[in-house]
Short mmCIF file of C-alpha atoms in Angstrom, two decimals:
data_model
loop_
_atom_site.label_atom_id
_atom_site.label_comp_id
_atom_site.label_asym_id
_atom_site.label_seq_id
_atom_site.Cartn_x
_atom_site.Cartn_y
_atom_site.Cartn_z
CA UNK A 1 -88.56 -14.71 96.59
CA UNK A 2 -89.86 -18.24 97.40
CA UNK A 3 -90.39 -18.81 101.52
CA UNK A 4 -89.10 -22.61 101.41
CA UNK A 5 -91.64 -25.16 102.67
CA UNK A 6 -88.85 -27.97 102.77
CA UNK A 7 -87.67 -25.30 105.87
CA UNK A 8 -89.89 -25.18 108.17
CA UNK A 9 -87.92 -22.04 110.79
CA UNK A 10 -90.17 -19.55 109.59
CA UNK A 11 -93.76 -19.17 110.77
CA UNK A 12 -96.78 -17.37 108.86
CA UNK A 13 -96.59 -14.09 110.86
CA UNK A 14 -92.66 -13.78 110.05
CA UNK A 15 -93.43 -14.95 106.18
CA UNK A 16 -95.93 -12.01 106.23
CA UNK A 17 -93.40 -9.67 108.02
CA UNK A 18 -90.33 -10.51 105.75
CA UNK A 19 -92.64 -9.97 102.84
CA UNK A 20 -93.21 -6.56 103.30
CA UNK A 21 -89.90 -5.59 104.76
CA UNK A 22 -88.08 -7.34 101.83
CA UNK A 23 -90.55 -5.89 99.22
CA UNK A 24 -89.27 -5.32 95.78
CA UNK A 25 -89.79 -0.96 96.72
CA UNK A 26 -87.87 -1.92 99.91
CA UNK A 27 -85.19 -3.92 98.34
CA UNK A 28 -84.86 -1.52 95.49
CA UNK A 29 -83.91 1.66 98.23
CA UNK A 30 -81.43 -0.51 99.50
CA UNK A 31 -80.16 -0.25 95.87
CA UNK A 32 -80.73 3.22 95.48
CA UNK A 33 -78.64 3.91 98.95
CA UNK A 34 -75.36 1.22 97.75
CA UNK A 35 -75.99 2.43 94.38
CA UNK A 36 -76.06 -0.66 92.94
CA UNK A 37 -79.38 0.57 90.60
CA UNK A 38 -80.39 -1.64 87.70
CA UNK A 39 -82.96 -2.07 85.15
CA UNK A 40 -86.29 -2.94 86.93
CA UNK A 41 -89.35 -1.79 88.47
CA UNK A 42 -90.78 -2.97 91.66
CA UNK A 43 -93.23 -5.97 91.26
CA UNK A 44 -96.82 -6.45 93.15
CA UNK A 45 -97.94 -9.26 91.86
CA UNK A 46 -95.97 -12.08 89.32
CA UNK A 47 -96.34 -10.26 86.07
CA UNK A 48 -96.76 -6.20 85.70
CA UNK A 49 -100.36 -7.14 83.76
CA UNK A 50 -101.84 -9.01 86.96
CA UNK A 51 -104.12 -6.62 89.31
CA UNK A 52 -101.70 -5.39 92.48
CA UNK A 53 -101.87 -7.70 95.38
CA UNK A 54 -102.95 -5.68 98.36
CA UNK A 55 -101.22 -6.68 101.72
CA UNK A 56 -102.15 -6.64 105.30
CA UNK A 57 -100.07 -4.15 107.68
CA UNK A 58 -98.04 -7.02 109.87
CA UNK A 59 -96.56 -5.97 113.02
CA UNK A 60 -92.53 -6.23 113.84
CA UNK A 61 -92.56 -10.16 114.82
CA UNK A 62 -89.85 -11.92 116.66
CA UNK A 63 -87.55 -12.62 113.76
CA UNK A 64 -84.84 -15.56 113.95
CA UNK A 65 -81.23 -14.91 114.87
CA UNK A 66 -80.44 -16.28 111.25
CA UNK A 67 -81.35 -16.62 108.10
CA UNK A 68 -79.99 -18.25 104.79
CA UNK A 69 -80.79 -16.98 101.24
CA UNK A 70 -80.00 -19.88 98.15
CA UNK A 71 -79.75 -17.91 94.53
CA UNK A 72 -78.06 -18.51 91.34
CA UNK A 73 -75.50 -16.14 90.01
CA UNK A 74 -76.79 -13.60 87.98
CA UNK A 75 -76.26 -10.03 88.31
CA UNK A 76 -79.51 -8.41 89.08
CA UNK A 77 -80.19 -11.55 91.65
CA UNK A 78 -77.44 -11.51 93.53
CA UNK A 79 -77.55 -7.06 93.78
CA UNK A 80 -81.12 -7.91 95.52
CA UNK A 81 -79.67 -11.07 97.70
CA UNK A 82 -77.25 -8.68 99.30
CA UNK A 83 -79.23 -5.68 99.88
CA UNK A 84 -81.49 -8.02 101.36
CA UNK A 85 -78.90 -8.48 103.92
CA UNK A 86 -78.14 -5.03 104.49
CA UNK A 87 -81.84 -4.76 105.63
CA UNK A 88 -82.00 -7.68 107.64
CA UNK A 89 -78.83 -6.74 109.15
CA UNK A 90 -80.64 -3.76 110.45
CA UNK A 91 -83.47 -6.16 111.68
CA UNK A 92 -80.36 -7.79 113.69
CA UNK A 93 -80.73 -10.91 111.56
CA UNK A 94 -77.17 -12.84 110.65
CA UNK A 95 -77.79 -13.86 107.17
CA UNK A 96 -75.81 -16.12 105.05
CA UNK A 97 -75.85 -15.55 100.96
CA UNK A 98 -75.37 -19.13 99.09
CA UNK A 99 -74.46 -17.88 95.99
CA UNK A 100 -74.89 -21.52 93.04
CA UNK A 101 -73.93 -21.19 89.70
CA UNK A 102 -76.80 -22.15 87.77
CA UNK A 103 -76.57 -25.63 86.88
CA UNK A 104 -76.11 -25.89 90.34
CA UNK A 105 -78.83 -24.48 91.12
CA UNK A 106 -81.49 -26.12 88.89
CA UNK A 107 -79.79 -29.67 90.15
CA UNK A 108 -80.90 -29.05 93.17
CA UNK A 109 -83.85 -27.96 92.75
CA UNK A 110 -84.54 -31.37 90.28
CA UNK A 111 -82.64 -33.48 93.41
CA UNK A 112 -82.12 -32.34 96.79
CA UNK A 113 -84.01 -29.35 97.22
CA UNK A 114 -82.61 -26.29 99.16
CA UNK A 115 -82.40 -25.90 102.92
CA UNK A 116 -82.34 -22.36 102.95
CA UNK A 117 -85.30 -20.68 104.18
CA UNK A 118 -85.61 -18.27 101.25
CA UNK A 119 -84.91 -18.77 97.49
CA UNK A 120 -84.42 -16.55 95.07
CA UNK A 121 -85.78 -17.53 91.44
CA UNK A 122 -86.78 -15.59 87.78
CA UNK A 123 -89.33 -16.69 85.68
CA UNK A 124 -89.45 -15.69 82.04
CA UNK A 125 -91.72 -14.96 79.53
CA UNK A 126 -91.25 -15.03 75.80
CA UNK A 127 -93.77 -13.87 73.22
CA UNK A 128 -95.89 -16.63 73.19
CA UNK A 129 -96.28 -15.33 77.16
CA UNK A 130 -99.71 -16.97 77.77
CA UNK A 131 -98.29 -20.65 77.08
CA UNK A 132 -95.03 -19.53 78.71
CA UNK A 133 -96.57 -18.82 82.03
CA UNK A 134 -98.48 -21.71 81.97
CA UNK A 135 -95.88 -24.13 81.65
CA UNK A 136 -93.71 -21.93 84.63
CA UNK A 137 -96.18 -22.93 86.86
CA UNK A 138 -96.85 -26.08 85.72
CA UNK A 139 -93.18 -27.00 85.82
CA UNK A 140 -90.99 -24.72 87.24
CA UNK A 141 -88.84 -26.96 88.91
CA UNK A 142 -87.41 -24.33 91.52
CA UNK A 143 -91.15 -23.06 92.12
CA UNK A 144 -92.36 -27.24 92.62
CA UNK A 145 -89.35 -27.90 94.55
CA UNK A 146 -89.70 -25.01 96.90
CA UNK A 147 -93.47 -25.21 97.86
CA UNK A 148 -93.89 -28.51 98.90
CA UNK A 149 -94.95 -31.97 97.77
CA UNK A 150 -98.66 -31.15 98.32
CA UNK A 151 -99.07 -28.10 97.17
CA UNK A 152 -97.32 -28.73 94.04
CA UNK A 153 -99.50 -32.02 93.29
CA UNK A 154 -102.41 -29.60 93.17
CA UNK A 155 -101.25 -27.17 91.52
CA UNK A 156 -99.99 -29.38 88.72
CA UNK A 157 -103.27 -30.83 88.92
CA UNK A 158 -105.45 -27.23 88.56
CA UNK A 159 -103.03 -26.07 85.72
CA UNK A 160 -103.28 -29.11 83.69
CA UNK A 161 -107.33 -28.66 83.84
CA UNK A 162 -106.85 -25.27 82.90
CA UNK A 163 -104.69 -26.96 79.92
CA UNK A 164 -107.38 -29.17 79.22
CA UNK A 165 -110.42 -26.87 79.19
CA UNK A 166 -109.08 -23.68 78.18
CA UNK A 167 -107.64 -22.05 74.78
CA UNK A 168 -104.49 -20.58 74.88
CA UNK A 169 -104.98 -16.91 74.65
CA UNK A 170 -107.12 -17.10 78.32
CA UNK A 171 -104.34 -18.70 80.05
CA UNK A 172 -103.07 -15.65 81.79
CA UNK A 173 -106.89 -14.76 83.23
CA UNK A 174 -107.27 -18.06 84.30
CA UNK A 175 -103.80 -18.16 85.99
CA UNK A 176 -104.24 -15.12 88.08
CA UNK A 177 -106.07 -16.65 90.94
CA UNK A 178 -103.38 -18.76 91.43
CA UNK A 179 -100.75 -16.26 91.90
CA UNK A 180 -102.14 -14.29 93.65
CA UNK A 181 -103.15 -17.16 96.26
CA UNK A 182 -99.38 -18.33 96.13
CA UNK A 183 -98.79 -14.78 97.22
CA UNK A 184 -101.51 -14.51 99.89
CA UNK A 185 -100.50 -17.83 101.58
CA UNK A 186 -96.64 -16.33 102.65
CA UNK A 187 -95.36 -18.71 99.90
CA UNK A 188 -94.19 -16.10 97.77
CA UNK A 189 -93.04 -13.03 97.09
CA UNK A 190 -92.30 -11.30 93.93
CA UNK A 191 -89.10 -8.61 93.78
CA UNK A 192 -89.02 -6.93 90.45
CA UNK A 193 -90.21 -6.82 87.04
CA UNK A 194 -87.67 -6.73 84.24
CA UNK A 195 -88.21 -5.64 80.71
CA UNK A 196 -87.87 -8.64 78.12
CA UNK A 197 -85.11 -7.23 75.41
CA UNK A 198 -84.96 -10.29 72.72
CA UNK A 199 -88.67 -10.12 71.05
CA UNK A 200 -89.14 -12.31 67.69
CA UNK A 201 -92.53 -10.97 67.07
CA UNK A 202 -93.01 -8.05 64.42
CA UNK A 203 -89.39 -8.16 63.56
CA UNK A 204 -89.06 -10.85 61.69
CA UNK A 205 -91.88 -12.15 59.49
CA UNK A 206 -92.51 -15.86 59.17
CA UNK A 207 -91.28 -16.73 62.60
CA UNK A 208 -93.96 -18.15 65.19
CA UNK A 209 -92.97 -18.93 69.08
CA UNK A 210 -93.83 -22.96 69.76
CA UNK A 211 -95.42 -24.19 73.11
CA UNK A 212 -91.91 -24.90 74.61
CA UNK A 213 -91.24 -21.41 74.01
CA UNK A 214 -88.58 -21.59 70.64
CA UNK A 215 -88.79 -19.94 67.65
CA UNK A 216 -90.31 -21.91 64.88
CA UNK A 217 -89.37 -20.75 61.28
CA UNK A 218 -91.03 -21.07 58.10
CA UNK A 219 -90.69 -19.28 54.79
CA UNK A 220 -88.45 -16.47 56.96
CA UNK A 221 -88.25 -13.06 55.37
CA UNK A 222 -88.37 -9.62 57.08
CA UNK A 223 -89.81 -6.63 55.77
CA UNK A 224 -88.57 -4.09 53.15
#
């Protein structure tokens, strides 16, 4: 869940609020109580490897009569975008789903940007994860679009000296901080972890994941 910095309705204290009241462990007894279960796990930080972020206690704020939630259409997504309205219902909050398909979702996120105040996005990682999550952060273009102009310039610029000066397989430790500030600044707010189901590596031999995350083959075989 990305707070939208090209929306400006929501201030820090309600950013905090809403990120505790539409945690992932919030969201997902929402899911529990429509029954509309399916497979996750709650998420405190951007991947389940990272160290928990640990969040202040914010008191109920004055929350805006309305709210608008942009996501694309995918199942799990769009389960979480309306149980987040059930619970902001509660909160007395009129919320309006926008519900893209997904090339209409990444156009505007390379074009106009969104107007709604929150954004619902996936990142993924394949098995070459370290380079993967380097290049989501350095180009997401739903995270870049979302944040705003100057906070994406430097964090395009920080990620592309970790590029510089770094190997590949410390990526991930030198990406933490960066999260986890993303998260302590109301930006965002991760949902849930899902488990990866396609893996290349170990099943078949000869096959190596390139930096733009697809597979590169050579000599293929698998084993007897």
């Amino acid at each position: 869940m990305i707070f939208n910095q090209r929306n400006t309705n929501l201030n820090h204290d309600q950013r905090r609020w809403l990120s505790q009241a539409l945690s992932g462990e919030q969201i997902w007894k929402q899911l529990q109580r429509d029954d509309q279960k399916f497979g996750a796990q709650n998420a405190t930080n951007f991947f389940p490897f990272w160290q928990p972020i640990k969040r202040l206690s914010s008191n109920t704020v004055m929350l805006p009569d309305t709210l608008s939630i942009a996501f694309y259409h995918h199942p799990g997504i769009t389960r979480g975008a309306k149980a987040m309205k059930r619970l902001l219902q509660q909160q007395g909050v009129e919320v309006t789903l926008n519900d893209y398909s997904f090339d209409e979702f990444i156009d505007k996120s390379f074009n106009r940007g969104f107007e709604e105040e929150l954004v619902l996005s996936s990142l993924n990682l394949d098995d070459n994860y370290q380079v993967s999550a380097l290049l989501f952060f350095l180009s997401d273009p739903v995270l870049h679009t979302t944040i705003g102009e100057d906070l994406s310039a430097w964090l395009i610029k920080e990620i592309n000296q970790i590029r510089a000066h770094c190997e590949a397989k410390d990526y991930l430790t030198e990406l933490e901080p960066f999260g986890s500030m993303l998260i302590h600044e109301g930006v965002i707010s991760p949902m849930f972890h899902h488990r990866q189901t396609l893996s290349f590596e170990g099943v078949i031999k000869g096959v190596e994941i390139t930096s733009w995350g697809w597979p590169q083959l050579r000599d293929v075989w698998s084993a007897g």
